[in-house]
Amino acid sequence: MTRSRTPTLTDSTIPDAAAPPADDWGPFTGLPGHPLMWVLIGSELLVFGAALLGLLGGRIADPVGFRLAQDHLDRLAGGVNTLVLLTSGLFVAIAVVRAKAARVAATRGWLAASAGLGLMFLAVKAVEYATEIGAGWGLDSGGFITLYFLITGFHALHVVMGLIILGIVARWPTAGNVATGAAFWHMVDLVWLLVFPVVYLVR
Amino acid sequence: MNPDIRRLLIVWAALSALTVTTMISGGATSPARVGALGLAVVLAAAVIKVVLVLAHYLDLRQAPGWLSGFRLATLVLAAALYGLALIG
């Protein structure tokens, strides 16, 4: 007489009628790219939104100090970098169109062009930082300057991460991978569209 | 030209024009303080740009419910930023 084996949690053959299909992400289904990327996008927008609210809240406490420090920022460089990121976003969006048409070489070409502009963004930011650090400012300067370095530095780290992700999806350029990588890159773009006016121009 | 790419190019041109408008209204080449109207233009342009990127670069026009939600959240954030900017 044989005894039936007790199912275990690791038994992949056990049917689970209550479990949704693997590709059912509920309200996230149908969003471009991987649904978890949208969780990240929402989270990042909340974090940067809170940081920008904190910056303007701090300005109320010390309007003169903030104004004097903010006047030393290179606002033109910030504007140029906005145009650089928007153009980079255009190139990534075109890469998504090409990836959907299974045009691998064109997809990689547009991703590379976008990454090149991402590097240009970082180069402009590095020149800005060099000027500001040369003037004696740093992360520990306090007030506006500390918040400026934290917010723009955190954003710059996201640009670096975005460049790595673009490199990965260029290596494996399926339509889904490219759409997911593009979503991250556009999130970096979206954040800057709010950071630039609030940090550089509101005064 | 591929219609999707033509649409993206038009959106990019609009985004660039809004950025130039932002730089002018926000006095990017001037040390002068920005007035309440200038701040409103700067933040309104930012909201429009965010919605354009969401709708077209990120293709959320295919998910109108999500696009509406992000648009509302951006508007609320911009209104709060504007209020704090006016107080400061």
Tab-separated table of C-alpha atoms in Angstrom, chain A residues 37 40 44 85 88-89 92 110-119 121-122 153-171 177-189:
chain	number	residue	atom	x	y	z
A	37	MET	CA	9.222	50.239	-12.497
A	40	LEU	CA	9.667	53.053	-8.370
A	44	GLU	CA	10.855	58.695	-6.603
A	85	LEU	CA	17.779	65.712	-20.756
A	88	SER	CA	17.926	62.471	-24.389
A	89	GLY	CA	14.374	61.469	-23.443
A	92	VAL	CA	15.029	56.918	-25.676
A	110	TRP	CA	19.228	55.606	-30.227
A	111	LEU	CA	20.004	54.228	-26.770
A	112	ALA	CA	23.686	55.075	-27.276
A	113	ALA	CA	22.811	58.607	-28.443
A	114	SER	CA	20.627	59.054	-25.378
A	115	ALA	CA	23.378	57.807	-23.084
A	116	GLY	CA	25.797	60.250	-24.732
A	117	LEU	CA	23.502	63.123	-23.779
A	118	GLY	CA	23.206	61.671	-20.288
A	119	LEU	CA	26.989	61.891	-20.014
A	121	PHE	CA	24.331	66.281	-18.499
A	122	LEU	CA	26.744	64.873	-15.930
A	153	GLY	CA	23.529	65.072	-6.209
A	154	PHE	CA	20.836	62.468	-5.534
A	155	HIS	CA	19.395	63.229	-8.967
A	156	ALA	CA	22.831	62.925	-10.603
A	157	LEU	CA	23.213	59.478	-9.005
A	158	HIS	CA	19.924	58.519	-10.654
A	159	VAL	CA	21.353	59.666	-13.998
A	160	VAL	CA	24.354	57.368	-13.419
A	161	MET	CA	21.992	54.491	-12.569
A	162	GLY	CA	19.959	55.301	-15.680
A	163	LEU	CA	23.079	55.084	-17.834
A	164	ILE	CA	23.812	51.627	-16.405
A	165	ILE	CA	20.230	50.520	-17.109
A	166	LEU	CA	20.398	51.865	-20.680
A	167	GLY	CA	23.587	49.838	-21.157
A	168	ILE	CA	21.912	46.681	-19.885
A	169	VAL	CA	18.812	47.014	-22.091
A	170	ALA	CA	21.035	47.851	-25.089
A	171	ARG	CA	22.726	44.475	-24.522
A	177	ASN	CA	13.346	45.536	-21.673
A	178	VAL	CA	13.738	48.773	-23.633
A	179	ALA	CA	10.339	50.051	-22.448
A	180	THR	CA	11.311	49.328	-18.831
A	181	GLY	CA	14.716	51.014	-19.163
A	182	ALA	CA	13.095	53.954	-20.937
A	183	ALA	CA	10.592	54.342	-18.096
A	184	PHE	CA	13.462	54.739	-15.601
A	185	TRP	CA	15.207	57.264	-17.848
A	186	HIS	CA	12.030	59.320	-18.265
A	187	MET	CA	11.561	59.272	-14.490
A	188	VAL	CA	15.009	60.884	-14.156
A	189	ASP	CA	13.850	63.427	-16.750
